[in-house]
CSV table of C-alpha atoms and ligand atoms in Angstrom, one decimal:
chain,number,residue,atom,x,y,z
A,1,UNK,CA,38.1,11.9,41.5
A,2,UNK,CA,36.7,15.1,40.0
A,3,UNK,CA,34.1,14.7,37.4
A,4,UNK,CA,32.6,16.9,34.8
A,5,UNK,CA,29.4,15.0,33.2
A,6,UNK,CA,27.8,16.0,29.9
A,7,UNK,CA,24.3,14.9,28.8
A,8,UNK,CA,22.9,15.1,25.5
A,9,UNK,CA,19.7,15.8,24.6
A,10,UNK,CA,18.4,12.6,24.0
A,11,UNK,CA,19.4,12.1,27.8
A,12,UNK,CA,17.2,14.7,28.9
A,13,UNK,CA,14.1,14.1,26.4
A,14,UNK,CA,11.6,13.2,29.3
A,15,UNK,CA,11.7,13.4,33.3
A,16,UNK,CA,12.3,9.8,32.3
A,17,UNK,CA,15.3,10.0,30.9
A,18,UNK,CA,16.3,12.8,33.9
A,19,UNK,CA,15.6,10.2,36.5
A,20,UNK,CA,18.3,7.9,34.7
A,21,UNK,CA,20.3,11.0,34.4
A,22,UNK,CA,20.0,11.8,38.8
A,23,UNK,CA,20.4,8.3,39.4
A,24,UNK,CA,23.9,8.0,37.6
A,25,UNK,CA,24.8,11.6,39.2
A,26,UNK,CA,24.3,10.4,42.8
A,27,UNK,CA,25.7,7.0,42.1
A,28,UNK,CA,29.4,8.5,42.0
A,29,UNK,CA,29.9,11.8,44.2
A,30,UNK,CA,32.8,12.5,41.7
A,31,UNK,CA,30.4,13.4,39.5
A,32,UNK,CA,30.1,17.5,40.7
A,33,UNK,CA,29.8,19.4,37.5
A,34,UNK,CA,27.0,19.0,35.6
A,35,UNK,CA,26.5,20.3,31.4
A,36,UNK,CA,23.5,19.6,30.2
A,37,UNK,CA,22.2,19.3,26.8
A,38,UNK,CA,18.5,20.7,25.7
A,39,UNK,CA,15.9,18.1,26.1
A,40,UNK,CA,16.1,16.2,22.5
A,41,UNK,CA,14.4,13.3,20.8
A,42,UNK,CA,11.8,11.3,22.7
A,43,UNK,CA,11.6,8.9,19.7
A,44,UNK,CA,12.2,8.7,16.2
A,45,UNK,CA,10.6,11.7,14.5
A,46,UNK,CA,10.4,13.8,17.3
A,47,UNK,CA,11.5,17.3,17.1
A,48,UNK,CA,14.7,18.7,19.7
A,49,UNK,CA,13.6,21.5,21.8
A,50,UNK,CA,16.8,23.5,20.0
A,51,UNK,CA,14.4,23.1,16.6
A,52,UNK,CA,11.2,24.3,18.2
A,53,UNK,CA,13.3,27.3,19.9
A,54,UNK,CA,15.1,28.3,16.2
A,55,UNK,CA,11.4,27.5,14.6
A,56,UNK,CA,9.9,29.8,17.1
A,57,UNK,CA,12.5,32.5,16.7
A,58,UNK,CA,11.4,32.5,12.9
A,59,UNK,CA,8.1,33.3,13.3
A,60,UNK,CA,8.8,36.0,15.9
A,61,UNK,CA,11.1,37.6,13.4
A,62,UNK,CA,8.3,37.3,10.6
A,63,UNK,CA,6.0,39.3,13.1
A,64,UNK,CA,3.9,36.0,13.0
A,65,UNK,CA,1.9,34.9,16.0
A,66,UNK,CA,4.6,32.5,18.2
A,67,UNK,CA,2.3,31.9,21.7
A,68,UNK,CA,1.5,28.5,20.4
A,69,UNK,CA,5.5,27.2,19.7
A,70,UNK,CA,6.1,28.9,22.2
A,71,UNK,CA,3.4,27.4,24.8
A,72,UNK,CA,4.7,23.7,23.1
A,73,UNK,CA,8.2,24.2,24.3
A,74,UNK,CA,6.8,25.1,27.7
A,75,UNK,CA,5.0,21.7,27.4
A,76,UNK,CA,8.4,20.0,27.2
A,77,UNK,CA,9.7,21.3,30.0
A,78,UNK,CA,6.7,20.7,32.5
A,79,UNK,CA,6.4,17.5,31.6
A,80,UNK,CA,9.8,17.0,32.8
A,81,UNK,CA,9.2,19.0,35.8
A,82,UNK,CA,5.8,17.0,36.8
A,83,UNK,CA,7.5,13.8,36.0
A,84,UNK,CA,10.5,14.9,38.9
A,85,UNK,CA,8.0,16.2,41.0
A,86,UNK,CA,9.8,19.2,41.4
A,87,UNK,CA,7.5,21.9,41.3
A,88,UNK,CA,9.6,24.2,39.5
A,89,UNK,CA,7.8,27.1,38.1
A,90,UNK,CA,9.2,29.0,35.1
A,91,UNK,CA,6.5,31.4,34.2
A,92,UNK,CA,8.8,34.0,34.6
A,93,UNK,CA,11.2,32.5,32.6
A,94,UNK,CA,9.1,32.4,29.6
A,95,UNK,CA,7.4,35.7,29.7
A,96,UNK,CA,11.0,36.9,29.8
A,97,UNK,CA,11.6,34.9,26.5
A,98,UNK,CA,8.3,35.7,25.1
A,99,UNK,CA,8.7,39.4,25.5
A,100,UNK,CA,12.9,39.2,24.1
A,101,UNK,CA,11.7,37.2,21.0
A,102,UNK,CA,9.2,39.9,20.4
A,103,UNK,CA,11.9,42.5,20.8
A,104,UNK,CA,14.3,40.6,18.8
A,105,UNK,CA,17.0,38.8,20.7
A,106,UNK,CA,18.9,37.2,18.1
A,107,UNK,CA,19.0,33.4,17.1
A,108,UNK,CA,21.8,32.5,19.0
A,109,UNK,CA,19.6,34.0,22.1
A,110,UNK,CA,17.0,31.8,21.2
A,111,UNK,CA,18.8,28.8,20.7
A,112,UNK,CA,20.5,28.8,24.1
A,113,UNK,CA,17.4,29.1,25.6
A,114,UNK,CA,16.8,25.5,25.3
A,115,UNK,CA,20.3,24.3,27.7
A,116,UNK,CA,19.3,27.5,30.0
A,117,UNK,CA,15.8,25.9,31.0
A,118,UNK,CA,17.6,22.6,31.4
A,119,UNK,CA,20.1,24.1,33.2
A,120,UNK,CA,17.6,25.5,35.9
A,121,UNK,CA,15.8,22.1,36.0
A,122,UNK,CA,18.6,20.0,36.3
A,123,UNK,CA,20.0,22.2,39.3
A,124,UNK,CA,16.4,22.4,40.9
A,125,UNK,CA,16.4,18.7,40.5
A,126,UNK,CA,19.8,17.7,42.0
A,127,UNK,CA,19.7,20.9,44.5
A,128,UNK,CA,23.3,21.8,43.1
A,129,UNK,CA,23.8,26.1,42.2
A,130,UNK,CA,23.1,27.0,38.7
A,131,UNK,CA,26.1,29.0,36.7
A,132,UNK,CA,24.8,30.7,33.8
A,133,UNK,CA,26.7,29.7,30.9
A,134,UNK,CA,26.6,33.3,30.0
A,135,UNK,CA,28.6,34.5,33.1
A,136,UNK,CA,31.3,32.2,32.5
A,137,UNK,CA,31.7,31.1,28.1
A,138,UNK,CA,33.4,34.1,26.4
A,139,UNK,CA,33.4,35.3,22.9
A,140,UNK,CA,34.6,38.6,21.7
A,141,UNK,CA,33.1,41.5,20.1
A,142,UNK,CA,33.3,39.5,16.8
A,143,UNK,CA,31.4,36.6,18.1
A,144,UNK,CA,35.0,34.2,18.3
A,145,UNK,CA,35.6,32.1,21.3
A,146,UNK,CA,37.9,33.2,23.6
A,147,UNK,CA,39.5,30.5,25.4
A,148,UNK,CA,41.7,32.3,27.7
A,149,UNK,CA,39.0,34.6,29.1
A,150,UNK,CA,37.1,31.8,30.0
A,151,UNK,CA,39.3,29.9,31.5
A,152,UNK,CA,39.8,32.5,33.5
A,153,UNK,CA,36.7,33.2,34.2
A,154,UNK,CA,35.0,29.8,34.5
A,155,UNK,CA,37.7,28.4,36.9
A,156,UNK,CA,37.5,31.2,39.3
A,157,UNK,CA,33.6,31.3,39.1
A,158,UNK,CA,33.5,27.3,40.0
A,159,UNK,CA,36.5,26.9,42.2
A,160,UNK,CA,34.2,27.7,45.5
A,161,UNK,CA,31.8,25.4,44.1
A,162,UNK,CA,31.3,21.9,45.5
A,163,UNK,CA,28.8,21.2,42.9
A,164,UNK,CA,27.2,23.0,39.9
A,165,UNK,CA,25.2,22.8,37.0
A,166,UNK,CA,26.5,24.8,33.9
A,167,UNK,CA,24.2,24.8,30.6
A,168,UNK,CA,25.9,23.6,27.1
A,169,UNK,CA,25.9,25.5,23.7
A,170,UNK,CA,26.0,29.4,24.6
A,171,UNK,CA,28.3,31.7,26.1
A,172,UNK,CA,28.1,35.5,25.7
A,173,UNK,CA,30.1,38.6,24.3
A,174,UNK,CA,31.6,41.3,26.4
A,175,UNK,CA,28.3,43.4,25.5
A,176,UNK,CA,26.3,40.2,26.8
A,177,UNK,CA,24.4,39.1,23.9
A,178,UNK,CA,24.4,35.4,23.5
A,179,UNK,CA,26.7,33.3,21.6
A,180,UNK,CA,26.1,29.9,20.6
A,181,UNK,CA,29.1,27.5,19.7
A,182,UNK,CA,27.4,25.8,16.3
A,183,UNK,CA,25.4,22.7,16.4
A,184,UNK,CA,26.1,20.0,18.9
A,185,UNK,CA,28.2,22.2,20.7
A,186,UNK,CA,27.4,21.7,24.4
A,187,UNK,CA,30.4,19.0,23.8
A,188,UNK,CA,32.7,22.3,23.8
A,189,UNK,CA,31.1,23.6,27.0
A,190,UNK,CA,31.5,20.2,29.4
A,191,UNK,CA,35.5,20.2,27.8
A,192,UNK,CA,35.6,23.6,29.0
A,193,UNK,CA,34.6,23.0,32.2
A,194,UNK,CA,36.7,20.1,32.5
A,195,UNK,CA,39.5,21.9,31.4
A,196,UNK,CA,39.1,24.9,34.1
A,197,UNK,CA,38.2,22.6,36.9
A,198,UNK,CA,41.3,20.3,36.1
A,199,UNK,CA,39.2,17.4,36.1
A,200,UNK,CA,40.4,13.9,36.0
A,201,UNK,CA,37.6,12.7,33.8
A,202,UNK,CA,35.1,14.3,31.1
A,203,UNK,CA,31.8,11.9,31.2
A,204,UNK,CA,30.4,12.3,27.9
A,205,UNK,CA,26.9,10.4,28.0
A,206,UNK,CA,24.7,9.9,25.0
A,207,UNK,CA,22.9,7.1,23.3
A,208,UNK,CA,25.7,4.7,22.5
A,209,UNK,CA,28.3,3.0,24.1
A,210,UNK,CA,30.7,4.5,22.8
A,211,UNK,CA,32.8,4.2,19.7
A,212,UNK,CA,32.1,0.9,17.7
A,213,UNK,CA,35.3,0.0,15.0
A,214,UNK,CA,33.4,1.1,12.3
A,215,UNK,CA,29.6,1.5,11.0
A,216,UNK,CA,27.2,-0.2,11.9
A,217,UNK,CA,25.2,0.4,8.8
A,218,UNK,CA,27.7,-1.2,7.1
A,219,UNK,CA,29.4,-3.9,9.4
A,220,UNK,CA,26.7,-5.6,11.4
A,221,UNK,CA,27.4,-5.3,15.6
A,222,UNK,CA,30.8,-4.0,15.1
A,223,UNK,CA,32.7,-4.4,18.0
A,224,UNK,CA,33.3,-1.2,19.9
A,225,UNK,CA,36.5,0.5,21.1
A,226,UNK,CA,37.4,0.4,24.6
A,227,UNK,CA,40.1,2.6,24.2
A,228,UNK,CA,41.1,5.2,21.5
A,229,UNK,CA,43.8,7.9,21.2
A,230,UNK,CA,42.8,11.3,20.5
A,231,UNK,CA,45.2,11.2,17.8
A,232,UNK,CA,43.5,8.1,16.2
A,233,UNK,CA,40.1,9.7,16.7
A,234,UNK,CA,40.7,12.1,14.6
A,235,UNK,CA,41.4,10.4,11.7
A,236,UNK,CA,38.6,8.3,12.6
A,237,UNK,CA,35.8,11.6,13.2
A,238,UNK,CA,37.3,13.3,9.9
A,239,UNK,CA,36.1,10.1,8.0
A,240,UNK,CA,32.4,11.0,9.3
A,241,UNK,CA,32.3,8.9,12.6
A,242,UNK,CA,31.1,12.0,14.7
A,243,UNK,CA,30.0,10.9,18.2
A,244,UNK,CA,32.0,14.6,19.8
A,245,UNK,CA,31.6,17.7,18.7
A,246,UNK,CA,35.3,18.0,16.8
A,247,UNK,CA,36.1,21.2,18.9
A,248,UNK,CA,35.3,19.3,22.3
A,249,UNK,CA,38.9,17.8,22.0
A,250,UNK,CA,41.3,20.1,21.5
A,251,UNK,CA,40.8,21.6,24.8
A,252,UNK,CA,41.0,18.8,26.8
A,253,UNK,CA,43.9,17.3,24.4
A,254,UNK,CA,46.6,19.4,25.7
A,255,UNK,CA,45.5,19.4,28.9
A,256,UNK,CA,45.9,15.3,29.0
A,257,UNK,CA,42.3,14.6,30.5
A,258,UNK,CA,40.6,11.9,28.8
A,259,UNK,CA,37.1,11.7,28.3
A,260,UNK,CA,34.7,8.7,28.6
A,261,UNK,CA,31.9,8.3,26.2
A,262,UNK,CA,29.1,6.7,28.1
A,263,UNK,CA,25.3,5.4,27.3
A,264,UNK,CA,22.6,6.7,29.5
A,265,UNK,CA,20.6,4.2,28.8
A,266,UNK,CA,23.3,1.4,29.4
A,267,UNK,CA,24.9,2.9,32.5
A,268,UNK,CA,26.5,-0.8,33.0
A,269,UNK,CA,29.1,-0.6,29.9
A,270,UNK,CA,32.3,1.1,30.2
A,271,UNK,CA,31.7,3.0,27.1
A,272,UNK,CA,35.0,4.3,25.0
A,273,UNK,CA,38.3,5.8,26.8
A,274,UNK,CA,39.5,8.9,24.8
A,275,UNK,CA,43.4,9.4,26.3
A,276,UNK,CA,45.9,11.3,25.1
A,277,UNK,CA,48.5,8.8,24.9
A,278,UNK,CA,48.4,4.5,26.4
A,279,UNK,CA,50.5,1.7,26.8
A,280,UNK,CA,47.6,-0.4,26.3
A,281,UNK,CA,48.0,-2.6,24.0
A,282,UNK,CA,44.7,-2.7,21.2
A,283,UNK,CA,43.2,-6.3,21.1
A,284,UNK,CA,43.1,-5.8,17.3
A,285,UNK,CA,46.3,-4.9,15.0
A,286,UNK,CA,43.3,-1.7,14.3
A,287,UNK,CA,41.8,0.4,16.6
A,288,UNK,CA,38.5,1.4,13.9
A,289,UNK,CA,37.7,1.5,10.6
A,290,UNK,CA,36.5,5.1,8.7
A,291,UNK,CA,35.2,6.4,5.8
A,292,UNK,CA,33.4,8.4,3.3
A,293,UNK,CA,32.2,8.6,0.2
A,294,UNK,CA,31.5,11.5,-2.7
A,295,UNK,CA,35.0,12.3,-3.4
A,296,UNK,CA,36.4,13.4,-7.1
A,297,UNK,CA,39.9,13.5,-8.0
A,298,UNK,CA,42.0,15.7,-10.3
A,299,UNK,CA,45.4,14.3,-12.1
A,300,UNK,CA,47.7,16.3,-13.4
A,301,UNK,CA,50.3,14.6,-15.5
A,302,UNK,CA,53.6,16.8,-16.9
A,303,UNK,CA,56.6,15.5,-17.9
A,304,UNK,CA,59.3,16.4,-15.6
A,305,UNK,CA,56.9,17.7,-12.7
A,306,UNK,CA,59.4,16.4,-10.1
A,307,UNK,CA,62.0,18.8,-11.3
A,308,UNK,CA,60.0,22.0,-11.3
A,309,UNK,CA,60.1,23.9,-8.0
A,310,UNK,CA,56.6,25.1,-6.7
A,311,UNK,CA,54.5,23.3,-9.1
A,312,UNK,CA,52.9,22.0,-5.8
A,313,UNK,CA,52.5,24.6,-4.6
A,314,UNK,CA,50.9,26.3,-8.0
A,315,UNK,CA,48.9,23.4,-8.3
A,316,UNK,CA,47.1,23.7,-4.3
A,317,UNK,CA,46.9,27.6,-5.4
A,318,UNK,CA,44.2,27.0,-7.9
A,319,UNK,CA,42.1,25.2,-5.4
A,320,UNK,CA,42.5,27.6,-2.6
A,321,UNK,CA,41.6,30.6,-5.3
A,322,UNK,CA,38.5,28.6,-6.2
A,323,UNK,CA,38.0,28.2,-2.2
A,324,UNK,CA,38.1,24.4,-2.2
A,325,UNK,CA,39.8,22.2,0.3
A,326,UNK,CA,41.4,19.0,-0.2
A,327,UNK,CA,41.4,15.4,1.0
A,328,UNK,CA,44.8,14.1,-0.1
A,329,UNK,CA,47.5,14.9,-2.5
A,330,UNK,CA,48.9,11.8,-3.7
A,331,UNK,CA,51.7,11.7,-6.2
A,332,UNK,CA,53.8,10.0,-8.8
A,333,UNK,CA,57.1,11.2,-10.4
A,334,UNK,CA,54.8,13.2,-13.1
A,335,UNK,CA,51.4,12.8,-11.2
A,336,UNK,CA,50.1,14.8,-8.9
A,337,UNK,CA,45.9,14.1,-7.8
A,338,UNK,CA,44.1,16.3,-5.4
A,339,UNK,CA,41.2,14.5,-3.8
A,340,UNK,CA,38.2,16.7,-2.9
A,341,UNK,CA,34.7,16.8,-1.9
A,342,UNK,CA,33.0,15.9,-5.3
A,343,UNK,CA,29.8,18.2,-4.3
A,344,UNK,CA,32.1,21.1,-3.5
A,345,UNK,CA,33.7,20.8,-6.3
A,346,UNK,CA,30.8,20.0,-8.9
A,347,UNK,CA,30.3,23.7,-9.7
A,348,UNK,CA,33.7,24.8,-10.0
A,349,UNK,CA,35.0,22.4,-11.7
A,350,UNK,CA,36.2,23.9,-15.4
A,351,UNK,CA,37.4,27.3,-13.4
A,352,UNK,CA,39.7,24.7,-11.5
A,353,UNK,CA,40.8,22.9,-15.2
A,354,UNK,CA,41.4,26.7,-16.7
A,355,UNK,CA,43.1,27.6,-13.1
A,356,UNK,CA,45.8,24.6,-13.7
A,357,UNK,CA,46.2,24.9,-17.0
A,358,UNK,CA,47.0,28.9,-16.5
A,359,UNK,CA,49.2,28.0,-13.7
A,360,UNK,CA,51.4,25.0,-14.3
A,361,UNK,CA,50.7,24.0,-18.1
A,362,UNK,CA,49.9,20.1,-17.4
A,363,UNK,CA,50.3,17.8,-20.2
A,364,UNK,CA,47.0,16.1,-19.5
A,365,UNK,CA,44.4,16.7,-16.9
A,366,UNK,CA,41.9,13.6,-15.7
A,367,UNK,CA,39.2,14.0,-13.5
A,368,UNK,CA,37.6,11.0,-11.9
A,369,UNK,CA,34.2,11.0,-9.8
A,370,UNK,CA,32.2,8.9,-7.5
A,371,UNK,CA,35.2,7.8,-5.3
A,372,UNK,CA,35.7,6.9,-1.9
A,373,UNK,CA,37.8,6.9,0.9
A,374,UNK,CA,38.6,4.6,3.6
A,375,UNK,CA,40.7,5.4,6.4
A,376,UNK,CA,42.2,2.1,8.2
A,377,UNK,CA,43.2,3.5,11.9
A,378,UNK,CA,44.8,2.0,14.8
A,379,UNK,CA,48.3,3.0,17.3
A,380,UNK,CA,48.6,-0.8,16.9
A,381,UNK,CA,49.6,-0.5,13.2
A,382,UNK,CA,53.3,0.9,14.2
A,383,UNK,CA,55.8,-1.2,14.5
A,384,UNK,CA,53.4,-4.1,13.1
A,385,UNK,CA,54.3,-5.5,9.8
A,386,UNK,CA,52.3,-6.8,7.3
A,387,UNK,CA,49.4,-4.7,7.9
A,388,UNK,CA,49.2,-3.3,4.4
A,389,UNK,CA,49.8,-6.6,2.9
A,390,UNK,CA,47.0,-7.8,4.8
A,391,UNK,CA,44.4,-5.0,3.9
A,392,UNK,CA,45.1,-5.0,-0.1
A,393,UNK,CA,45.1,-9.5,0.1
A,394,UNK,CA,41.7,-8.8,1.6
A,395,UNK,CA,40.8,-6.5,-0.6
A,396,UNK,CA,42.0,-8.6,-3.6
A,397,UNK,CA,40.0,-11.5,-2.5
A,398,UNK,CA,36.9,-9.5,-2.2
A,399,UNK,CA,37.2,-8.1,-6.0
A,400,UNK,CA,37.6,-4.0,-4.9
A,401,UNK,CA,40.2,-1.9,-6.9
A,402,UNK,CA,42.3,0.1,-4.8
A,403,UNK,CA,42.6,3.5,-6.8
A,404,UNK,CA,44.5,5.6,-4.0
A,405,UNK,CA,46.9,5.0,-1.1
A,406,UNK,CA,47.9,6.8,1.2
A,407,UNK,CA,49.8,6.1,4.3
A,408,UNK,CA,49.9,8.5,7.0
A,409,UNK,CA,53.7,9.5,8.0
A,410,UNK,CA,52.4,8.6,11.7
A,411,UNK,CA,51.9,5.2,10.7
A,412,UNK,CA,48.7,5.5,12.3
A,413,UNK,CA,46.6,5.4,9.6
A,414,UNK,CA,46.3,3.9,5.9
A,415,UNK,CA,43.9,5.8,3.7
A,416,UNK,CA,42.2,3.8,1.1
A,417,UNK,CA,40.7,5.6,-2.6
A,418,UNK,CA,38.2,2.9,-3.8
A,419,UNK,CA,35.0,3.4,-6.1
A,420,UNK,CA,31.6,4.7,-4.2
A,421,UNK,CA,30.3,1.3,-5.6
A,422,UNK,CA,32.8,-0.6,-3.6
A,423,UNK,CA,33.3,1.1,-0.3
A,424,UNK,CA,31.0,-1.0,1.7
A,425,UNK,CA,32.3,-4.4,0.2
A,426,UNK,CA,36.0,-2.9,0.8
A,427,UNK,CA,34.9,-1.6,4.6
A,428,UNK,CA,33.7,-5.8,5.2
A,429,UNK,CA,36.5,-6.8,3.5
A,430,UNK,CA,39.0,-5.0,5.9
A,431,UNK,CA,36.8,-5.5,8.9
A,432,UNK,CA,36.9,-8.9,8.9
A,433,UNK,CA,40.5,-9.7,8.0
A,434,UNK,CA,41.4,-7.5,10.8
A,435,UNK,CA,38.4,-8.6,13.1
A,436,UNK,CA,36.2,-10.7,12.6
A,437,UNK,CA,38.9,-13.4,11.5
A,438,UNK,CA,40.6,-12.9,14.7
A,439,UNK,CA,37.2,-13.3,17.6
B,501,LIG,N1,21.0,21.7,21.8
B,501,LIG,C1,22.1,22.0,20.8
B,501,LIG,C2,21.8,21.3,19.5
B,501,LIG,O1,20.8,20.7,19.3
B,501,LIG,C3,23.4,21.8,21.4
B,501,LIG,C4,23.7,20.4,21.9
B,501,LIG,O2,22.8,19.6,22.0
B,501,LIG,O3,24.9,20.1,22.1
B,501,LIG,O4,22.6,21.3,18.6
């Protein structure tokens, strides 16, 4: 079994946390390519070494005095170093740093400064090479990622290697400035490196165990998901359950290697499965529960909409001219809402009203605020009757109004529009008709 391991930052806070880190490494000799993380959050209220590096850029740029930020950062690192008892020295490395901030490296530079130190400590501490994430992550002249290239380029670079350690986050242009991928990105990186090594399995370790069915600010100890689809987390990580990075999947997606979220600090759970496709059969009739709140929605009533051709289209026009995306387009025989994000579309909200009446002369327009969505998931759903029925009885019961729905073509998912007010009631509601109903 070839593995490609990610750790995020909270995995590598403290040589504490590293020890856990080397201990699940060498427990599995699978486990030969290595992506870590900066160090992050030691506790609540700490600040990531990412932060420090961005907040240290800052004052570089403002010509401000940095040697103290700077000399904190080091801090981080030693401490980690001392705790392994590696005696690592990166003086070097930092007077390098020191003297490109001063000459103006660019942020990204900065940034990826914080997986690069990691990177050099990690491989010092499990004695496997270090790979530069800049040698083998491509962007091009315009700063977009380019997948091909490094593919390419990362396979061949690693295909000699037994064992490596590549650094998350950054990559470089053809010129050889850094690039960073945007926040939380060395995801991307270990899905990368998965996807050049052809690796059976992408370890993706963290702080949880996994994927739980739904929040568990709102449900208490929701039960979590042993296996998801990449399909179904999708819908899921749209609703605001982001564990991944949302460009981590896509590569490994179409490549058919599944991933396993894992929890550092729980190495003995199994942690979530995300495949491309199982015959394993869900224990629940729904795999999770998703959602999200500050949505407004715009009707547009017209007698006779269903027989104009492209009033759709007209309609969706508006939005894209006022650069807003939507959520959902339900519609009636002379309705048509589009649900968007209400903060989005706050401040452009009459040049939207004047937009439609312009464009498709509505009979009446109705806007509608402080709405939410709910996105009811699960492969089991298909084929399964009654699930609906079961979801709007529950709802019923527990007094929530069901404004929207929307069921997904797939069958995969039902999508719920209920008031802001409601969406935790209406989240219970479901979970335990579906769950809790059924332990
Ligand atoms: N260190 C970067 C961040 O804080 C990237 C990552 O951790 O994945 O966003």
């Amino acid at each position: 079994m070839k593995k490609v391991v990610k750790f995020g930052g909270s995995s590598l806070a403290s040589s504490g946390q590293f020890k856990k880190v080397g201990e699940i490494i060498r427990s599995d000799a699978g486990r030969r390519y290595v992506v870590p993380s900066a160090p992050g959050k030691r506790f609540d209220g700490d600040v990531k070494v990412t932060d420090m590096l961005y907040d240290c850029y800052h004052q570089a740029r403002a010509g401000k005095n940095f040697t103290n930020t700077l000399a904190n950062i080091k801090e981080r690192y030693q401490e980690i170093i001392d705790g392994l008892g590696i005696g690592l020295s990166l003086a070097d490395e930092f007077d390098a740093i020191a003297k490109n901030f001063a000459e103006d490296a660019g942020e990204d530079y900065a940034a990826s400064r914080g997986e690069y130190l990691n990177g050099i400590v990690m491989a010092n501490y499990l004695g496997y090479e270090f790979v530069d994430a800049a040698e083998v992550v491509c962007f091009d002249e315009d700063g977009r990622f380019d997948a091909a290239g490094t593919d390419a380029k990362m396979g061949e670079r690693l295909r000699g290697l037994e064992c490596a350690v590549i650094p998350g986050f950054y990559g470089a242009k053809p010129d050889g400035s850094i690039k960073t991928f945007s926040r939380g990105g060395s995801d991307v990186t270990g899905s990368l490196v998965a996807k050049a090594t052809h690796a059976d399995l992408y370890e993706n370790w963290t702080d949880v165990s996994g994927f739980l069915m739904t929040d568990p600010h709102v449900v208490k100890n929701p039960i979590p998901i042993s296996t998801i689809t990449y399909r179904e987390m999708r819908e899921l990580s749209y609703m605001g359950a982001s564990v991944l990075h949302e460009d981590s999947i896509f590569p490994l997606r179409r490549e058919g290697i599944p991933i396993n979220v894992r929890n550092t600090n729980r190495p003995e759970d199994p942690g979530t499965m995300i495949v491309e496709s199982t015959c394993s059969k869900p224990k629940y009739t729904i795999t999770g529960i998703g959602g999200k709140k500050g949505f407004a929605s715009v009707t547009i009533e017209k007698a006779m909409m269903n027989a104009e051709i492209g009033f759709g289209r007209k309609v969706l026009q508006v939005f894209e001219d006022a650069g807003l995306t939507f959520e959902h387009i339900p519609s009636g025989i002379d309705t048509f809402s589009v649900f968007v994000n209400q903060q989005d579309f706050e401040p452009k909200e009459q040049q939207v009203i004047a937009g439609l009446h312009r464009a498709v002369h509505p009979d009446l327009i109705e806007l509608e605020s402080d709405l939410a969505l709910i996105a009811v998931v699960g492969r089991g759903m298909r084929r399964t009757r009654g699930t609906a029925g079961r979801i709007f009885a529950a709802l019923a019961h527990a007094h929530v109004n069901v404004k929207m729905i929307d069921q997904g073509s797939s069958e995969l998912n039902i999508i719920i529009g209920v008031e802001n007010r409601d969406f935790e009631t209406a989240i219970r509601a479901i979970y335990d008709i579906f769950v809790t109903t059924q332990l």
